[in-house]
Short mmCIF file of C-alpha atoms in Angstrom, two decimals:
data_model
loop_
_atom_site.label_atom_id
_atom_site.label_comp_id
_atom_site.label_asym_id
_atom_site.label_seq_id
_atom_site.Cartn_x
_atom_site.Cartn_y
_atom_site.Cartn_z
CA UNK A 201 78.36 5.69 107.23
CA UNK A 202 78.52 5.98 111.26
CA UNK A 203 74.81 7.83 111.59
CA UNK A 204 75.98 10.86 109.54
CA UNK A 205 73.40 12.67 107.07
CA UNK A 206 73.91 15.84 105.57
CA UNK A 207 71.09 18.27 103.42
CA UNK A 208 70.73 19.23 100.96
CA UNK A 209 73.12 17.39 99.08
CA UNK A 210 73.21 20.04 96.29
CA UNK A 211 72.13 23.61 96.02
CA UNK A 212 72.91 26.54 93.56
CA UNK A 213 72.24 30.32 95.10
CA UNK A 214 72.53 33.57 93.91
CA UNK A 215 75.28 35.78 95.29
CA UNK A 216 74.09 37.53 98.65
CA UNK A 217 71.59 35.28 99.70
CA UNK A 218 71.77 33.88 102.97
CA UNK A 219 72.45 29.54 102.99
CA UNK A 220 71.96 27.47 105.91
CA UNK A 221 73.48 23.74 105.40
CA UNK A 222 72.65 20.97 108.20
CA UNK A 223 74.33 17.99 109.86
CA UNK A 224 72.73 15.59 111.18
CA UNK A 225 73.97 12.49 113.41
CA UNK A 226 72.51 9.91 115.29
CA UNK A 227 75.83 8.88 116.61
CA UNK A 228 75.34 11.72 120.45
CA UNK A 229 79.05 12.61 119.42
CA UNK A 230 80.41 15.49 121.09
CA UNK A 231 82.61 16.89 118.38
CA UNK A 232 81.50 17.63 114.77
CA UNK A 233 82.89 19.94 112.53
CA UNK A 234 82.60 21.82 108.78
CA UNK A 235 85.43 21.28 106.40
CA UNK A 236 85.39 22.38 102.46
CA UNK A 237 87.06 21.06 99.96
CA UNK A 238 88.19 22.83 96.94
CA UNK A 239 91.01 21.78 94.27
CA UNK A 240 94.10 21.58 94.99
CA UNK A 241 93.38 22.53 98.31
CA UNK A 242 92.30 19.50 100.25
CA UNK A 243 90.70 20.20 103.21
CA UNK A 244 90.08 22.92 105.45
CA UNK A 245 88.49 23.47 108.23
CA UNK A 246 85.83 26.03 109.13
CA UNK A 247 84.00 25.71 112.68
CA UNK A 248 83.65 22.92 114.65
CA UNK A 249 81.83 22.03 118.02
CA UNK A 250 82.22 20.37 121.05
CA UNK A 251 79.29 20.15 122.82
CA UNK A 252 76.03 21.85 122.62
CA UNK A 253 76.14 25.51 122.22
CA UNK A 254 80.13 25.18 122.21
CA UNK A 255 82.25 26.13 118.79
CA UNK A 256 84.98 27.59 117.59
CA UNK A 257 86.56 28.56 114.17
CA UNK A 258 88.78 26.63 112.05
CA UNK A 259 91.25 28.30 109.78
CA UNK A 260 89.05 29.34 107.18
CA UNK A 261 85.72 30.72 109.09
CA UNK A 262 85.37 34.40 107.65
CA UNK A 263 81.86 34.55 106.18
CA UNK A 264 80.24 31.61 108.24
CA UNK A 265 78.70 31.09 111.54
CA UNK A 266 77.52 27.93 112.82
CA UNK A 267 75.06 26.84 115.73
CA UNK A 268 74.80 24.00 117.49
CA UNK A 269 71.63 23.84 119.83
CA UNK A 270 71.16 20.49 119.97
CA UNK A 271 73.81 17.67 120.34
CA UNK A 272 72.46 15.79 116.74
CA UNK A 273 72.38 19.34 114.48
CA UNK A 274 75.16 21.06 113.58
CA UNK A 275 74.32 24.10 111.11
CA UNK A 276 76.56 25.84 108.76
CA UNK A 277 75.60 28.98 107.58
CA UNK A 278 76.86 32.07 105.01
CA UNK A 279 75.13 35.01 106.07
CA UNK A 280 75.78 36.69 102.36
CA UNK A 281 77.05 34.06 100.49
CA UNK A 282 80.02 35.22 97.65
CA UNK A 283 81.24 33.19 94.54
CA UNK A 284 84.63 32.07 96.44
CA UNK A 285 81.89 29.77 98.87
CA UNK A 286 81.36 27.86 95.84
CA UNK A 287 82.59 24.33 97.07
CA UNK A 288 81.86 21.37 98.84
CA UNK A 289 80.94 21.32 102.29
CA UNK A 290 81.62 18.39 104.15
CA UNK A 291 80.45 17.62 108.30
CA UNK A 292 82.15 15.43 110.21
CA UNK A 293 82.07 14.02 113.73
CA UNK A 294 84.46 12.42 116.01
CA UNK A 295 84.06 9.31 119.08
CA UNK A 296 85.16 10.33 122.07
CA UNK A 297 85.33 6.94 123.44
CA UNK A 298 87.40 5.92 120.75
CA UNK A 299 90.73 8.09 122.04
CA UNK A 300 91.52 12.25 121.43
CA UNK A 301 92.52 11.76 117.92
CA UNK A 302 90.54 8.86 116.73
CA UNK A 303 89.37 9.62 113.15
CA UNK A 304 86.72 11.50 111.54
CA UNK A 305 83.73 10.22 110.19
CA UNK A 306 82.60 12.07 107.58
CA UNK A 307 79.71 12.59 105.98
CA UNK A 308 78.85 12.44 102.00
CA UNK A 309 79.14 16.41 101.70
CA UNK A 310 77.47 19.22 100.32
CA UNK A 311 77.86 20.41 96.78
CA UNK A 312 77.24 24.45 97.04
CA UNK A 313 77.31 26.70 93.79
CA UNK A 314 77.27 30.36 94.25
CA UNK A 315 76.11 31.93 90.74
CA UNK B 176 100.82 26.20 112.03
CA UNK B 177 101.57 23.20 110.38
CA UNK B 178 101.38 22.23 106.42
CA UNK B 179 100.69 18.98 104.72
CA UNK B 180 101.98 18.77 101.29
CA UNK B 181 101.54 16.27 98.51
CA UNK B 182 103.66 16.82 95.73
CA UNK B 183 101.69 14.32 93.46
CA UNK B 184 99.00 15.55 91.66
CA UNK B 185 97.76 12.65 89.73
CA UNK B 186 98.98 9.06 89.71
CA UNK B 187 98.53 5.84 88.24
CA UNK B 188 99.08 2.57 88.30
CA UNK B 189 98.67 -0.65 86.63
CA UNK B 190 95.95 -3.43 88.36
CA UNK B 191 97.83 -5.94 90.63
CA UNK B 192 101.24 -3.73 90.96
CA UNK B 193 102.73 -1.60 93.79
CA UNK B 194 102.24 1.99 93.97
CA UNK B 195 103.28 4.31 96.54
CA UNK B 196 101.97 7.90 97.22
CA UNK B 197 104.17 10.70 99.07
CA UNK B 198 103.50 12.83 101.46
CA UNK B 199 105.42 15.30 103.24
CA UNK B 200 104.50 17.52 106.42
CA UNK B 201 105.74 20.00 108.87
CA UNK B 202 105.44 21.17 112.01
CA UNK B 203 107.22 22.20 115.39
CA UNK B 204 105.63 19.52 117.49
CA UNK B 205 106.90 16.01 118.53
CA UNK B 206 103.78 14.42 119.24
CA UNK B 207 100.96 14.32 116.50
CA UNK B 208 99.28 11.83 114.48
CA UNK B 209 99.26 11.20 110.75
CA UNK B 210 96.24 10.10 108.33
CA UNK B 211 95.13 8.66 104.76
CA UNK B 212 92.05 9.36 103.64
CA UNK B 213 90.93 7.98 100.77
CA UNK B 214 87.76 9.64 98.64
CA UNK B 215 86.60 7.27 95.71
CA UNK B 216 84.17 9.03 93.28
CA UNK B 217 81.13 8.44 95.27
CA UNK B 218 82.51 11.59 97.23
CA UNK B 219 82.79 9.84 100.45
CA UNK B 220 85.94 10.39 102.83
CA UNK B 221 87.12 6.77 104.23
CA UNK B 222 89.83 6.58 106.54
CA UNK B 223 92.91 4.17 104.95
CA UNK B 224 95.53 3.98 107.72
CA UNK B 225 96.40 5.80 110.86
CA UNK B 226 99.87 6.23 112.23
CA UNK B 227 100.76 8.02 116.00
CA UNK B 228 104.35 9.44 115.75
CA UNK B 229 105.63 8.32 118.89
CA UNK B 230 105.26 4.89 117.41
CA UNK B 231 108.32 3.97 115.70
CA UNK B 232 106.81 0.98 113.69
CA UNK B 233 104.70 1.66 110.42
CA UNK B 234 101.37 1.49 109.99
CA UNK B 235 99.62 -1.95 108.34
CA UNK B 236 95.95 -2.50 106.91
CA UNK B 237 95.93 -5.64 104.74
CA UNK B 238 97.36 -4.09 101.33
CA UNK B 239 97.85 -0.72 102.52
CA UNK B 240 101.59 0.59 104.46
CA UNK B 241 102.94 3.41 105.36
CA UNK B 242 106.84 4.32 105.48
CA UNK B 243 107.14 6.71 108.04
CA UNK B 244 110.34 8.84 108.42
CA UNK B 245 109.45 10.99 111.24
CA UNK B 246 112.96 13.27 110.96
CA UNK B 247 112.63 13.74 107.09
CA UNK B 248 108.68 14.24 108.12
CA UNK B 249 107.76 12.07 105.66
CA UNK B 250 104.68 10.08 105.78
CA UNK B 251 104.38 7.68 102.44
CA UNK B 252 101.42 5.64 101.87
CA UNK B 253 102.04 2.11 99.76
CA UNK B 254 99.79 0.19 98.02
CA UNK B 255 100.05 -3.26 97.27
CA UNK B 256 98.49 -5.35 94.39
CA UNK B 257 96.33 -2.67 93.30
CA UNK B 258 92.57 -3.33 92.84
CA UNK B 259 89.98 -1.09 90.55
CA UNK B 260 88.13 -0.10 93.75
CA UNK B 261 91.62 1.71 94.85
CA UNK B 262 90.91 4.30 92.09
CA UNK B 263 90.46 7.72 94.14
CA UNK B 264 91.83 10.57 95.90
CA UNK B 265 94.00 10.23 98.53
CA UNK B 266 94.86 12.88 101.39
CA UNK B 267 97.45 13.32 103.87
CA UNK B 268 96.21 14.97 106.98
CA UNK B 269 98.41 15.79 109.96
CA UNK B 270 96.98 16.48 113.46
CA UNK B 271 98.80 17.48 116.97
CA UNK B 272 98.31 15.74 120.46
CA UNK B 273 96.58 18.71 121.89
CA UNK B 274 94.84 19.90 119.14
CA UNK B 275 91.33 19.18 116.99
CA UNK B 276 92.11 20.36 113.75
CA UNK B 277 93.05 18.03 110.93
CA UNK B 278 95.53 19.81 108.32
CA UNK B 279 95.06 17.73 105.06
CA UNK B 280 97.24 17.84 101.77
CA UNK B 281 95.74 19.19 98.19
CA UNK B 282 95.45 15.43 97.73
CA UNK B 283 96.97 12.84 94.74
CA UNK B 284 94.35 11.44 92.11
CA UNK B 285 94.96 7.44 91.70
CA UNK B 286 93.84 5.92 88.64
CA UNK B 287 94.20 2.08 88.90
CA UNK B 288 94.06 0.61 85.05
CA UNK B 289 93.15 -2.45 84.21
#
């Protein structure tokens, strides 16, 4: 699954408590990024990186930051997190070497419920 | 910006047939690249077929095809003698040259019967 691990794999939170989801990849890929799915919706993208201490948002970022301190951890987090976060949260990193817009590998995702 | 749409909510098909699963997109750019993405229950995203649009032939892995039409923007992925494991969601994700931001479609549901 190309060195990807993400945790937890599930978690249920109460509305306005902070959530912090991690990425982990053994892969020293420059670019990874968050995408969550929801029905009907596919996926979208939320931050990505690429490099250490290097991001930028995606097209659905309000209410997360991420932080990427270290090339192998990629964090995710909703400062206050709100029922419409309720979703799955998938990471996913990119080769370099293989060309610009070689494909994503993704990891198994996140399920997050916001009660 | 540019929009992927799958107009295809669920399909199915029987074992061993042909089924093929549309995909439309748009966008102002000439260069970009095209994806499936198939997700089987597991939850797992596993890249199907890639196609670059400045390449005017489609797109072969084993039973998998695409037909792509680049001026009707139309990016079709084809299935050949169906299998059980094929049962899954598939997505349609569009990306330009410069950029690093995949734009997928809401995704079609494949049910392969036996």
């Amino acid at each position: 699954d190309a060195g990807i691990t993400q945790s937890p794999r599930h978690k249920v939170t109460e509305t306005g408590t902070p959530v912090t989801l991690r990425c982990h990849q053994t892969e020293n890929h420059r670019y990874m990024y968050w995408y969550r799915q929801d029905p009907g919706h596919g996926l979208r993208l939320i931050h990505y990186s690429y490099g250490v201490k290097d991001t930028d948002k995606g097209e659905v970022s309000d209410g997360y930051s991420v932080s990427r301190s270290k090339t192998e951890d990629f964090l995710l987090t909703l400062e206050s997190a709100t029922s419409s976060q309720t979703s799955v949260y998938f990471c996913a990193i990119r080769s370099e070497q293989a060309g610009y817009n070689s494909p994503l590998h993704f990891g198994n995702g996140t399920r997050l419920t916001v009660t | 910006a540019q929009t992927v749409t799958q107009s295809q909510p669920e399909m199915s098909v029987q074992e061993a047939e042909t089924v093929t699963l549309s995909c439309t997109y748009d966008t102002s750019e000439s260069n970009y690249y095209l994806f499936w993405y198939k997700q089987p229950p597991s939850r797992q995203m596993i890249l199907v077929i890639r196609q670059e649009a400045y390449k005017q032939q489609n797109a072969t892995e084993n039973r998998f095809s695409v037909n792509f039409q680049k001026a009707a923007k139309s990016f079709s992925l084809k299935i050949s003698d169906s299998q059980l494991g094929d049962t899954a969601m598939y997505f349609c994700a569009l990306e330009l040259e410069w950029g690093n931001m995949l734009t997928f479609g809401g995704g079609t549901r494949l049910m392969v019967k036996p």
